[in-house]
């Protein structure tokens, strides 16, 4: 079929995006999918033949390439090969998967844990498996897209509260029927702004209105708490969160996602979440790498100390030069630019001076709030 001869909403959307991409390329403003040619020591990368300082990495503790983690992955390949025999429920479960899930549950202080093939899929399937028509889900306005998609997919009544506004959340909870299932969901550290959810107040509201609490800890593991175990340690509120979601692709240098919770919830998800039942299991090397990474975090607490020092220095330096870093408290440091073209121009200038940082523009953030999103590592 010749799509060029068709004029409808789909082809117009494709044409509009192509026009925007072509315009960005012409102005040297296109930074999408930039390929890193080589990872180098000291938070350096080689891009387009140039060595640059890496300020766009999620490897907050610098665990990518850690010898212990690499060796664990190699041993897993030697023992199991590069793949599995199928989905987890049909011959795809390996002992390394069980070991990883036990490690996660211990790390997160829960009874049990379950792993999935990506963080996005984890939120999508867990929310839509636990909630359904007639239930209510309450989501922070700037939660990750995977949370939004999971809420929409669930078919539940979807309510969004203003960012970190607990008064607005309480109003929404108060207006929901008392006898329905309720789930409150928020990022622990917000991926575009770097600020931290008000966990103490959120826990108080969930108890008051009989709601489950689910927290996405993609950006808090390895970042929050003296030992890097996340937001409960940060607030000294162990056991306060019902469903602790996380990824295996940020501080943990692998791929996948997980949920840590009670045995009953995890057993339910093993039998009811479609992404677990119908997706291939994590490759052995990735499961082994993730398993070892959690242990390295606990064995090398100096990495968290160094990350905190580097973050404080970086934010302080930017502020002293007059840059607006918004409300960040963590290793995610937005540098507010305003309009999209300013963000593109600043990115180009940084990269021309061997600083590898990337822009975040609309629609990922509201118009007028385009920024460079820098990340600090240990």
mmCIF file of C-alpha atoms in Angstrom:
data_model
loop_
_atom_site.group_PDB
_atom_site.id
_atom_site.type_symbol
_atom_site.label_atom_id
_atom_site.label_comp_id
_atom_site.label_asym_id
_atom_site.label_seq_id
_atom_site.Cartn_x
_atom_site.Cartn_y
_atom_site.Cartn_z
ATOM 1 C CA UNK A 1 0.000 0.000 0.000
ATOM 2 C CA UNK A 2 1.275 3.471 -0.915
ATOM 3 C CA UNK A 3 0.796 5.448 2.279
ATOM 4 C CA UNK A 4 1.936 8.629 0.531
ATOM 5 C CA UNK A 5 -1.361 8.653 -1.380
ATOM 6 C CA UNK A 6 -3.475 8.429 1.779
ATOM 7 C CA UNK A 7 -4.566 11.513 3.690
ATOM 8 C CA UNK A 8 -5.945 10.814 7.159
ATOM 9 C CA UNK A 9 -5.139 11.575 10.792
ATOM 10 C CA UNK A 10 -2.466 8.874 10.984
ATOM 11 C CA UNK A 11 -0.577 9.968 7.862
ATOM 12 C CA UNK A 12 -0.817 13.619 8.909
ATOM 13 C CA UNK A 13 0.702 12.810 12.308
ATOM 14 C CA UNK A 14 3.538 10.932 10.611
ATOM 15 C CA UNK A 15 4.144 13.790 8.165
ATOM 16 C CA UNK A 16 4.133 16.406 10.933
ATOM 17 C CA UNK A 17 6.673 14.481 12.982
ATOM 18 C CA UNK A 18 8.896 13.945 9.938
ATOM 19 C CA UNK A 19 8.815 17.667 9.234
ATOM 20 C CA UNK A 20 9.852 18.453 12.811
ATOM 21 C CA UNK A 21 12.675 15.889 12.767
ATOM 22 C CA UNK A 22 13.953 17.181 9.415
ATOM 23 C CA UNK A 23 13.975 20.739 10.771
ATOM 24 C CA UNK A 24 15.891 19.694 13.888
ATOM 25 C CA UNK A 25 18.467 17.832 11.797
ATOM 26 C CA UNK A 26 19.011 20.871 9.568
ATOM 27 C CA UNK A 27 19.792 23.027 12.620
ATOM 28 C CA UNK A 28 22.020 20.431 14.309
ATOM 29 C CA UNK A 29 19.379 20.163 17.034
ATOM 30 C CA UNK A 30 18.638 16.457 16.662
ATOM 31 C CA UNK A 31 19.975 14.533 19.666
ATOM 32 C CA UNK A 32 17.552 11.609 19.632
ATOM 33 C CA UNK A 33 19.102 8.115 19.771
ATOM 34 C CA UNK A 34 22.682 9.385 19.826
ATOM 35 C CA UNK A 35 24.937 6.336 19.783
ATOM 36 C CA UNK A 36 27.652 5.943 22.410
ATOM 37 C CA UNK A 37 30.627 4.290 20.741
ATOM 38 C CA UNK A 38 32.525 3.356 23.887
ATOM 39 C CA UNK A 39 32.120 3.516 27.658
ATOM 40 C CA UNK A 40 35.313 4.809 29.268
ATOM 41 C CA UNK A 41 36.537 5.015 32.885
ATOM 42 C CA UNK A 42 35.822 8.084 34.975
ATOM 43 C CA UNK A 43 32.276 8.742 33.701
ATOM 44 C CA UNK A 44 33.534 9.347 30.169
ATOM 45 C CA UNK A 45 32.101 8.194 26.844
ATOM 46 C CA UNK A 46 33.134 8.326 23.225
ATOM 47 C CA UNK A 47 30.481 9.876 20.966
ATOM 48 C CA UNK A 48 31.090 10.725 17.291
ATOM 49 C CA UNK A 49 34.770 10.072 17.881
ATOM 50 C CA UNK A 50 35.030 12.583 20.744
ATOM 51 C CA UNK A 51 35.600 11.807 24.414
ATOM 52 C CA UNK A 52 32.982 13.531 26.541
ATOM 53 C CA UNK A 53 32.043 13.742 30.195
ATOM 54 C CA UNK A 54 28.847 11.738 30.733
ATOM 55 C CA UNK A 55 26.018 13.743 32.310
ATOM 56 C CA UNK A 56 23.120 11.690 30.942
ATOM 57 C CA UNK A 57 23.671 8.344 32.641
ATOM 58 C CA UNK A 58 21.303 6.530 34.984
ATOM 59 C CA UNK A 59 24.249 4.601 36.407
ATOM 60 C CA UNK A 60 24.082 6.713 39.553
ATOM 61 C CA UNK A 61 26.595 4.617 41.504
ATOM 62 C CA UNK A 62 28.852 3.922 38.534
ATOM 63 C CA UNK A 63 28.177 0.174 38.535
ATOM 64 C CA UNK A 64 28.262 -0.284 34.761
ATOM 65 C CA UNK A 65 31.344 -2.400 34.118
ATOM 66 C CA UNK A 66 31.883 -3.283 37.793
ATOM 67 C CA UNK A 67 34.174 -6.375 37.834
ATOM 68 C CA UNK A 68 31.997 -8.376 40.239
ATOM 69 C CA UNK A 69 28.878 -7.706 38.197
ATOM 70 C CA UNK A 70 30.586 -8.513 34.900
ATOM 71 C CA UNK A 71 31.927 -11.779 36.288
ATOM 72 C CA UNK A 72 28.509 -12.776 37.602
ATOM 73 C CA UNK A 73 27.033 -12.245 34.146
ATOM 74 C CA UNK A 74 29.800 -14.268 32.499
ATOM 75 C CA UNK A 75 29.333 -17.163 34.914
ATOM 76 C CA UNK A 76 25.615 -17.171 34.182
ATOM 77 C CA UNK A 77 26.248 -17.414 30.442
ATOM 78 C CA UNK A 78 28.662 -20.301 30.997
ATOM 79 C CA UNK A 79 26.122 -22.099 33.185
ATOM 80 C CA UNK A 80 22.818 -21.337 31.438
ATOM 81 C CA UNK A 81 23.644 -19.925 27.997
ATOM 82 C CA UNK A 82 22.321 -16.664 26.597
ATOM 83 C CA UNK A 83 18.578 -17.319 26.842
ATOM 84 C CA UNK A 84 15.922 -19.391 28.557
ATOM 85 C CA UNK A 85 13.623 -22.210 27.514
ATOM 86 C CA UNK A 86 10.516 -20.042 27.499
ATOM 87 C CA UNK A 87 8.220 -17.965 29.667
ATOM 88 C CA UNK A 88 8.584 -18.098 33.443
ATOM 89 C CA UNK A 89 5.529 -20.344 33.877
ATOM 90 C CA UNK A 90 6.597 -22.860 31.216
ATOM 91 C CA UNK A 91 10.203 -24.006 31.707
ATOM 92 C CA UNK A 92 11.650 -20.473 31.594
ATOM 93 C CA UNK A 93 12.365 -20.075 35.305
ATOM 94 C CA UNK A 94 16.012 -20.615 36.216
ATOM 95 C CA UNK A 95 17.482 -20.774 39.688
ATOM 96 C CA UNK A 96 19.122 -17.393 39.061
ATOM 97 C CA UNK A 97 15.643 -15.842 38.671
ATOM 98 C CA UNK A 98 14.619 -17.184 42.064
ATOM 99 C CA UNK A 99 17.898 -15.972 43.590
ATOM 100 C CA UNK A 100 17.380 -12.494 42.138
ATOM 101 C CA UNK A 101 13.845 -12.232 43.485
ATOM 102 C CA UNK A 102 14.971 -13.331 46.939
ATOM 103 C CA UNK A 103 17.789 -10.768 46.848
ATOM 104 C CA UNK A 104 15.312 -8.032 45.897
ATOM 105 C CA UNK A 105 12.848 -8.934 48.650
ATOM 106 C CA UNK A 106 15.649 -8.864 51.230
ATOM 107 C CA UNK A 107 16.998 -5.563 49.884
ATOM 108 C CA UNK A 108 13.540 -3.987 49.973
ATOM 109 C CA UNK A 109 12.515 -5.557 53.317
ATOM 110 C CA UNK A 110 9.466 -7.400 51.964
ATOM 111 C CA UNK A 111 8.194 -10.970 52.043
ATOM 112 C CA UNK A 112 8.526 -11.590 48.326
ATOM 113 C CA UNK A 113 9.321 -10.119 44.903
ATOM 114 C CA UNK A 114 8.613 -10.695 41.221
ATOM 115 C CA UNK A 115 10.615 -9.626 38.159
ATOM 116 C CA UNK A 116 9.560 -8.549 34.677
ATOM 117 C CA UNK A 117 11.362 -7.821 31.413
ATOM 118 C CA UNK A 118 11.267 -4.009 31.688
ATOM 119 C CA UNK A 119 10.321 -1.249 34.079
ATOM 120 C CA UNK A 120 7.665 0.054 31.710
ATOM 121 C CA UNK A 121 6.043 -3.367 31.466
ATOM 122 C CA UNK A 122 6.189 -3.748 35.250
ATOM 123 C CA UNK A 123 4.043 -0.688 35.895
ATOM 124 C CA UNK A 124 1.729 -1.469 33.008
ATOM 125 C CA UNK A 125 0.976 -5.026 34.081
ATOM 126 C CA UNK A 126 1.001 -4.628 37.866
ATOM 127 C CA UNK A 127 -1.424 -1.696 37.947
ATOM 128 C CA UNK A 128 -3.762 -3.234 35.370
ATOM 129 C CA UNK A 129 -3.683 -6.609 37.140
ATOM 130 C CA UNK A 130 -4.440 -5.251 40.602
ATOM 131 C CA UNK A 131 -7.055 -2.680 39.599
ATOM 132 C CA UNK A 132 -10.093 -2.822 37.329
ATOM 133 C CA UNK A 133 -13.468 -1.336 36.519
ATOM 134 C CA UNK A 134 -15.120 0.191 39.550
ATOM 135 C CA UNK A 135 -11.798 0.680 41.374
ATOM 136 C CA UNK A 136 -10.053 4.037 41.820
ATOM 137 C CA UNK A 137 -6.417 4.901 41.090
ATOM 138 C CA UNK A 138 -4.807 8.190 42.160
ATOM 139 C CA UNK A 139 -1.637 9.285 40.368
ATOM 140 C CA UNK A 140 0.711 12.253 40.761
ATOM 141 C CA UNK A 141 0.365 14.624 37.803
ATOM 142 C CA UNK A 142 3.959 14.122 36.628
ATOM 143 C CA UNK A 143 4.316 10.395 37.265
ATOM 144 C CA UNK A 144 6.169 8.352 34.667
ATOM 145 C CA UNK A 145 4.305 7.510 31.455
ATOM 146 C CA UNK A 146 4.302 3.813 32.345
ATOM 147 C CA UNK A 147 2.217 4.578 35.440
ATOM 148 C CA UNK A 148 -0.237 6.646 33.420
ATOM 149 C CA UNK A 149 -0.545 3.906 30.807
ATOM 150 C CA UNK A 150 -1.032 1.250 33.482
ATOM 151 C CA UNK A 151 -3.808 3.288 35.097
ATOM 152 C CA UNK A 152 -5.557 3.798 31.759
ATOM 153 C CA UNK A 153 -5.169 0.146 30.816
ATOM 154 C CA UNK A 154 -6.701 -0.984 34.112
ATOM 155 C CA UNK A 155 -10.082 0.541 33.288
ATOM 156 C CA UNK A 156 -10.302 1.928 36.825
ATOM 157 C CA UNK A 157 -11.508 5.434 37.611
ATOM 158 C CA UNK A 158 -8.352 7.492 37.042
ATOM 159 C CA UNK A 159 -7.722 10.575 39.169
ATOM 160 C CA UNK A 160 -4.584 12.738 38.937
ATOM 161 C CA UNK A 161 -3.529 15.045 41.762
ATOM 162 C CA UNK A 162 -1.360 18.118 41.403
ATOM 163 C CA UNK A 163 2.328 17.390 41.706
ATOM 164 C CA UNK A 164 3.253 16.489 45.294
ATOM 165 C CA UNK A 165 0.094 18.252 46.494
ATOM 166 C CA UNK A 166 -1.168 16.148 49.387
ATOM 167 C CA UNK A 167 -4.101 18.464 50.058
ATOM 168 C CA UNK A 168 -5.375 17.865 46.518
ATOM 169 C CA UNK A 169 -4.826 14.115 46.903
ATOM 170 C CA UNK A 170 -6.848 14.094 50.110
ATOM 171 C CA UNK A 171 -9.705 15.879 48.394
ATOM 172 C CA UNK A 172 -9.787 13.245 45.660
ATOM 173 C CA UNK A 173 -9.623 10.386 48.167
ATOM 174 C CA UNK A 174 -12.395 11.945 50.227
ATOM 175 C CA UNK A 175 -14.660 12.155 47.171
ATOM 176 C CA UNK A 176 -14.158 8.510 46.191
ATOM 177 C CA UNK A 177 -16.714 5.953 47.424
ATOM 178 C CA UNK A 178 -15.641 4.506 50.757
ATOM 179 C CA UNK A 179 -16.241 0.882 49.792
ATOM 180 C CA UNK A 180 -14.197 0.692 46.560
ATOM 181 C CA UNK A 181 -10.624 -0.506 46.057
ATOM 182 C CA UNK A 182 -8.217 2.431 45.984
ATOM 183 C CA UNK A 183 -4.587 2.632 44.875
ATOM 184 C CA UNK A 184 -2.357 5.698 45.256
ATOM 185 C CA UNK A 185 0.696 5.711 42.991
ATOM 186 C CA UNK A 186 3.697 8.038 42.794
ATOM 187 C CA UNK A 187 7.308 8.166 41.741
ATOM 188 C CA UNK A 188 9.727 8.277 44.655
ATOM 189 C CA UNK A 189 12.107 10.592 42.795
ATOM 190 C CA UNK A 190 10.574 12.347 39.803
ATOM 191 C CA UNK A 191 12.528 11.672 36.644
ATOM 192 C CA UNK A 192 12.173 15.134 35.093
ATOM 193 C CA UNK A 193 12.384 17.334 38.203
ATOM 194 C CA UNK A 194 14.556 15.386 40.655
ATOM 195 C CA UNK A 195 12.378 16.125 43.690
ATOM 196 C CA UNK A 196 11.127 13.557 46.231
ATOM 197 C CA UNK A 197 7.526 12.581 46.943
ATOM 198 C CA UNK A 198 6.117 13.547 50.356
ATOM 199 C CA UNK A 199 6.019 9.953 51.564
ATOM 200 C CA UNK A 200 5.100 10.606 55.229
ATOM 201 C CA UNK A 201 1.949 12.540 54.329
ATOM 202 C CA UNK A 202 1.044 10.122 51.547
ATOM 203 C CA UNK A 203 1.280 7.156 53.926
ATOM 204 C CA UNK A 204 -0.911 9.010 56.424
ATOM 205 C CA UNK A 205 -3.578 9.631 53.773
ATOM 206 C CA UNK A 206 -3.529 6.049 52.512
ATOM 207 C CA UNK A 207 -4.127 4.777 56.035
ATOM 208 C CA UNK A 208 -6.872 7.320 56.643
ATOM 209 C CA UNK A 209 -8.771 6.461 53.458
ATOM 210 C CA UNK A 210 -7.980 2.738 53.305
ATOM 211 C CA UNK A 211 -5.947 2.889 50.088
ATOM 212 C CA UNK A 212 -3.049 0.789 48.882
ATOM 213 C CA UNK A 213 0.201 2.680 48.273
ATOM 214 C CA UNK A 214 2.460 1.890 45.321
ATOM 215 C CA UNK A 215 5.764 3.747 44.872
ATOM 216 C CA UNK A 216 7.939 3.624 41.753
ATOM 217 C CA UNK A 217 11.544 3.558 42.997
ATOM 218 C CA UNK A 218 13.244 3.622 39.607
ATOM 219 C CA UNK A 219 15.344 6.648 40.599
ATOM 220 C CA UNK A 220 15.643 6.167 44.374
ATOM 221 C CA UNK A 221 17.443 2.822 44.692
ATOM 222 C CA UNK A 222 21.122 3.625 45.083
ATOM 223 C CA UNK A 223 20.251 7.302 45.519
ATOM 224 C CA UNK A 224 18.158 7.646 48.697
ATOM 225 C CA UNK A 225 19.128 6.359 52.128
ATOM 226 C CA UNK A 226 22.563 5.916 53.676
ATOM 227 C CA UNK A 227 22.750 2.366 52.301
ATOM 228 C CA UNK A 228 20.969 3.246 49.070
ATOM 229 C CA UNK A 229 17.956 1.022 49.673
ATOM 230 C CA UNK A 230 15.466 3.719 48.731
ATOM 231 C CA UNK A 231 12.770 6.037 49.961
ATOM 232 C CA UNK A 232 11.681 4.065 53.040
ATOM 233 C CA UNK A 233 15.232 4.247 54.386
ATOM 234 C CA UNK A 234 15.418 7.945 53.464
ATOM 235 C CA UNK A 235 12.391 8.715 55.659
ATOM 236 C CA UNK A 236 13.063 5.903 58.173
ATOM 237 C CA UNK A 237 9.658 4.429 57.363
ATOM 238 C CA UNK A 238 10.394 0.755 56.717
ATOM 239 C CA UNK A 239 7.310 -1.231 55.788
ATOM 240 C CA UNK A 240 5.207 1.844 54.992
ATOM 241 C CA UNK A 241 4.751 1.078 51.275
ATOM 242 C CA UNK A 242 2.489 -1.761 50.151
ATOM 243 C CA UNK A 243 3.891 -2.193 46.637
ATOM 244 C CA UNK A 244 7.496 -1.209 45.912
ATOM 245 C CA UNK A 245 8.235 -1.071 42.212
ATOM 246 C CA UNK A 246 11.705 -0.646 40.755
ATOM 247 C CA UNK A 247 13.839 -1.106 37.679
ATOM 248 C CA UNK A 248 16.934 -3.156 36.946
ATOM 249 C CA UNK A 249 18.283 -0.708 34.373
ATOM 250 C CA UNK A 250 19.341 2.433 36.232
ATOM 251 C CA UNK A 251 21.466 2.126 39.377
ATOM 252 C CA UNK A 252 21.238 -1.623 38.739
ATOM 253 C CA UNK A 253 23.190 -2.046 35.465
ATOM 254 C CA UNK A 254 21.019 -4.616 33.753
ATOM 255 C CA UNK A 255 17.511 -4.662 32.288
ATOM 256 C CA UNK A 256 14.055 -5.416 33.676
ATOM 257 C CA UNK A 257 11.724 -4.357 36.441
ATOM 258 C CA UNK A 258 10.412 -5.718 39.710
ATOM 259 C CA UNK A 259 7.811 -5.403 42.410
ATOM 260 C CA UNK A 260 8.501 -6.209 46.065
ATOM 261 C CA UNK A 261 5.483 -6.754 48.302
ATOM 262 C CA UNK A 262 3.685 -9.260 50.510
ATOM 263 C CA UNK A 263 3.625 -12.946 49.568
ATOM 264 C CA UNK A 264 -0.081 -12.741 48.810
ATOM 265 C CA UNK A 265 0.320 -9.876 46.340
ATOM 266 C CA UNK A 266 3.293 -11.495 44.601
ATOM 267 C CA UNK A 267 1.529 -14.859 44.353
ATOM 268 C CA UNK A 268 -1.440 -13.104 42.792
ATOM 269 C CA UNK A 269 0.779 -11.324 40.250
ATOM 270 C CA UNK A 270 2.520 -14.576 39.278
ATOM 271 C CA UNK A 271 -0.867 -16.018 38.336
ATOM 272 C CA UNK A 272 -2.697 -12.926 37.073
ATOM 273 C CA UNK A 273 -0.252 -10.487 35.425
ATOM 274 C CA UNK A 274 -0.177 -11.143 31.699
ATOM 275 C CA UNK A 275 3.313 -9.716 31.182
ATOM 276 C CA UNK A 276 4.688 -12.352 33.572
ATOM 277 C CA UNK A 277 2.721 -15.212 32.053
ATOM 278 C CA UNK A 278 3.244 -14.362 28.377
ATOM 279 C CA UNK A 279 6.734 -12.767 28.263
ATOM 280 C CA UNK A 280 10.033 -14.590 27.922
ATOM 281 C CA UNK A 281 12.091 -14.755 31.098
ATOM 282 C CA UNK A 282 14.986 -12.389 31.768
ATOM 283 C CA UNK A 283 18.182 -13.643 30.081
ATOM 284 C CA UNK A 284 20.501 -15.389 32.576
ATOM 285 C CA UNK A 285 23.302 -12.831 32.257
ATOM 286 C CA UNK A 286 20.943 -9.944 33.009
ATOM 287 C CA UNK A 287 19.397 -11.688 36.000
ATOM 288 C CA UNK A 288 22.813 -12.553 37.415
ATOM 289 C CA UNK A 289 24.159 -9.041 36.853
ATOM 290 C CA UNK A 290 21.189 -7.519 38.661
ATOM 291 C CA UNK A 291 21.474 -10.006 41.504
ATOM 292 C CA UNK A 292 25.126 -9.143 42.087
ATOM 293 C CA UNK A 293 24.520 -5.402 41.761
ATOM 294 C CA UNK A 294 22.170 -5.309 44.754
ATOM 295 C CA UNK A 295 24.906 -6.977 46.809
ATOM 296 C CA UNK A 296 27.563 -4.537 45.599
ATOM 297 C CA UNK A 297 25.421 -1.580 46.706
ATOM 298 C CA UNK A 298 25.337 -2.915 50.266
ATOM 299 C CA UNK A 299 29.029 -3.873 50.229
ATOM 300 C CA UNK A 300 30.268 -0.499 48.922
ATOM 301 C CA UNK A 301 28.399 2.270 50.796
ATOM 302 C CA UNK A 302 31.127 4.745 49.885
ATOM 303 C CA UNK A 303 29.486 5.018 46.469
ATOM 304 C CA UNK A 304 26.351 6.576 47.974
ATOM 305 C CA UNK A 305 28.479 8.988 50.011
ATOM 306 C CA UNK A 306 30.397 10.058 46.911
ATOM 307 C CA UNK A 307 27.187 10.446 44.897
ATOM 308 C CA UNK A 308 25.758 12.738 47.573
ATOM 309 C CA UNK A 309 28.946 14.811 47.634
ATOM 310 C CA UNK A 310 29.054 15.096 43.837
ATOM 311 C CA UNK A 311 25.373 16.014 43.675
ATOM 312 C CA UNK A 312 25.720 18.763 46.279
ATOM 313 C CA UNK A 313 28.763 20.193 44.510
ATOM 314 C CA UNK A 314 27.137 20.075 41.070
ATOM 315 C CA UNK A 315 23.866 21.707 42.107
ATOM 316 C CA UNK A 316 25.703 24.332 44.151
ATOM 317 C CA UNK A 317 27.973 25.155 41.235
ATOM 318 C CA UNK A 318 25.098 25.567 38.799
ATOM 319 C CA UNK A 319 23.154 27.783 41.194
ATOM 320 C CA UNK A 320 26.192 29.964 41.859
ATOM 321 C CA UNK A 321 26.385 30.603 38.106
ATOM 322 C CA UNK A 322 22.752 31.673 37.979
ATOM 323 C CA UNK A 323 21.142 28.531 36.564
ATOM 324 C CA UNK A 324 17.701 27.421 37.728
ATOM 325 C CA UNK A 325 17.787 23.796 38.907
ATOM 326 C CA UNK A 326 14.132 23.881 39.965
ATOM 327 C CA UNK A 327 13.273 21.825 43.081
ATOM 328 C CA UNK A 328 15.755 18.989 42.697
ATOM 329 C CA UNK A 329 17.083 17.256 45.805
ATOM 330 C CA UNK A 330 18.761 14.335 44.067
ATOM 331 C CA UNK A 331 21.166 13.246 41.354
ATOM 332 C CA UNK A 332 18.651 14.228 38.659
ATOM 333 C CA UNK A 333 19.448 17.887 38.031
ATOM 334 C CA UNK A 334 17.241 19.835 35.610
ATOM 335 C CA UNK A 335 18.716 23.015 34.163
ATOM 336 C CA UNK A 336 15.742 25.112 33.130
ATOM 337 C CA UNK A 337 16.013 26.602 29.635
ATOM 338 C CA UNK A 338 12.477 27.763 28.858
ATOM 339 C CA UNK A 339 11.615 27.162 25.215
ATOM 340 C CA UNK A 340 12.574 24.066 23.247
ATOM 341 C CA UNK A 341 15.005 25.794 20.881
ATOM 342 C CA UNK A 342 16.990 27.236 23.783
ATOM 343 C CA UNK A 343 17.306 23.734 25.239
ATOM 344 C CA UNK A 344 18.481 22.396 21.874
ATOM 345 C CA UNK A 345 20.998 25.225 21.465
ATOM 346 C CA UNK A 346 22.385 24.731 24.983
ATOM 347 C CA UNK A 347 22.699 20.993 24.378
ATOM 348 C CA UNK A 348 24.595 21.604 21.157
ATOM 349 C CA UNK A 349 26.930 24.034 22.927
ATOM 350 C CA UNK A 350 27.579 21.545 25.745
ATOM 351 C CA UNK A 351 28.314 18.692 23.374
ATOM 352 C CA UNK A 352 30.581 20.868 21.244
ATOM 353 C CA UNK A 353 32.516 21.415 24.477
ATOM 354 C CA UNK A 354 32.612 17.670 25.259
ATOM 355 C CA UNK A 355 29.863 17.615 27.871
ATOM 356 C CA UNK A 356 27.401 14.853 26.999
ATOM 357 C CA UNK A 357 24.046 16.073 28.263
ATOM 358 C CA UNK A 358 20.626 15.839 26.629
ATOM 359 C CA UNK A 359 17.525 18.051 26.396
ATOM 360 C CA UNK A 360 14.006 17.309 27.590
ATOM 361 C CA UNK A 361 11.420 19.262 25.613
ATOM 362 C CA UNK A 362 7.669 19.305 25.019
ATOM 363 C CA UNK A 363 5.570 17.199 25.103
ATOM 364 C CA UNK A 364 7.697 15.306 27.673
ATOM 365 C CA UNK A 365 7.527 18.470 29.803
ATOM 366 C CA UNK A 366 5.081 21.395 29.510
ATOM 367 C CA UNK A 367 5.836 24.080 26.926
ATOM 368 C CA UNK A 368 8.029 26.769 28.429
ATOM 369 C CA UNK A 369 9.683 24.327 30.837
ATOM 370 C CA UNK A 370 12.207 22.753 28.468
ATOM 371 C CA UNK A 371 15.428 21.849 30.205
ATOM 372 C CA UNK A 372 18.720 20.064 30.117
ATOM 373 C CA UNK A 373 18.409 17.008 32.323
ATOM 374 C CA UNK A 374 21.798 16.372 33.821
ATOM 375 C CA UNK A 375 22.470 13.358 35.999
ATOM 376 C CA UNK A 376 25.214 13.055 38.578
ATOM 377 C CA UNK A 377 27.084 9.809 39.240
ATOM 378 C CA UNK A 378 29.471 8.534 41.860
#
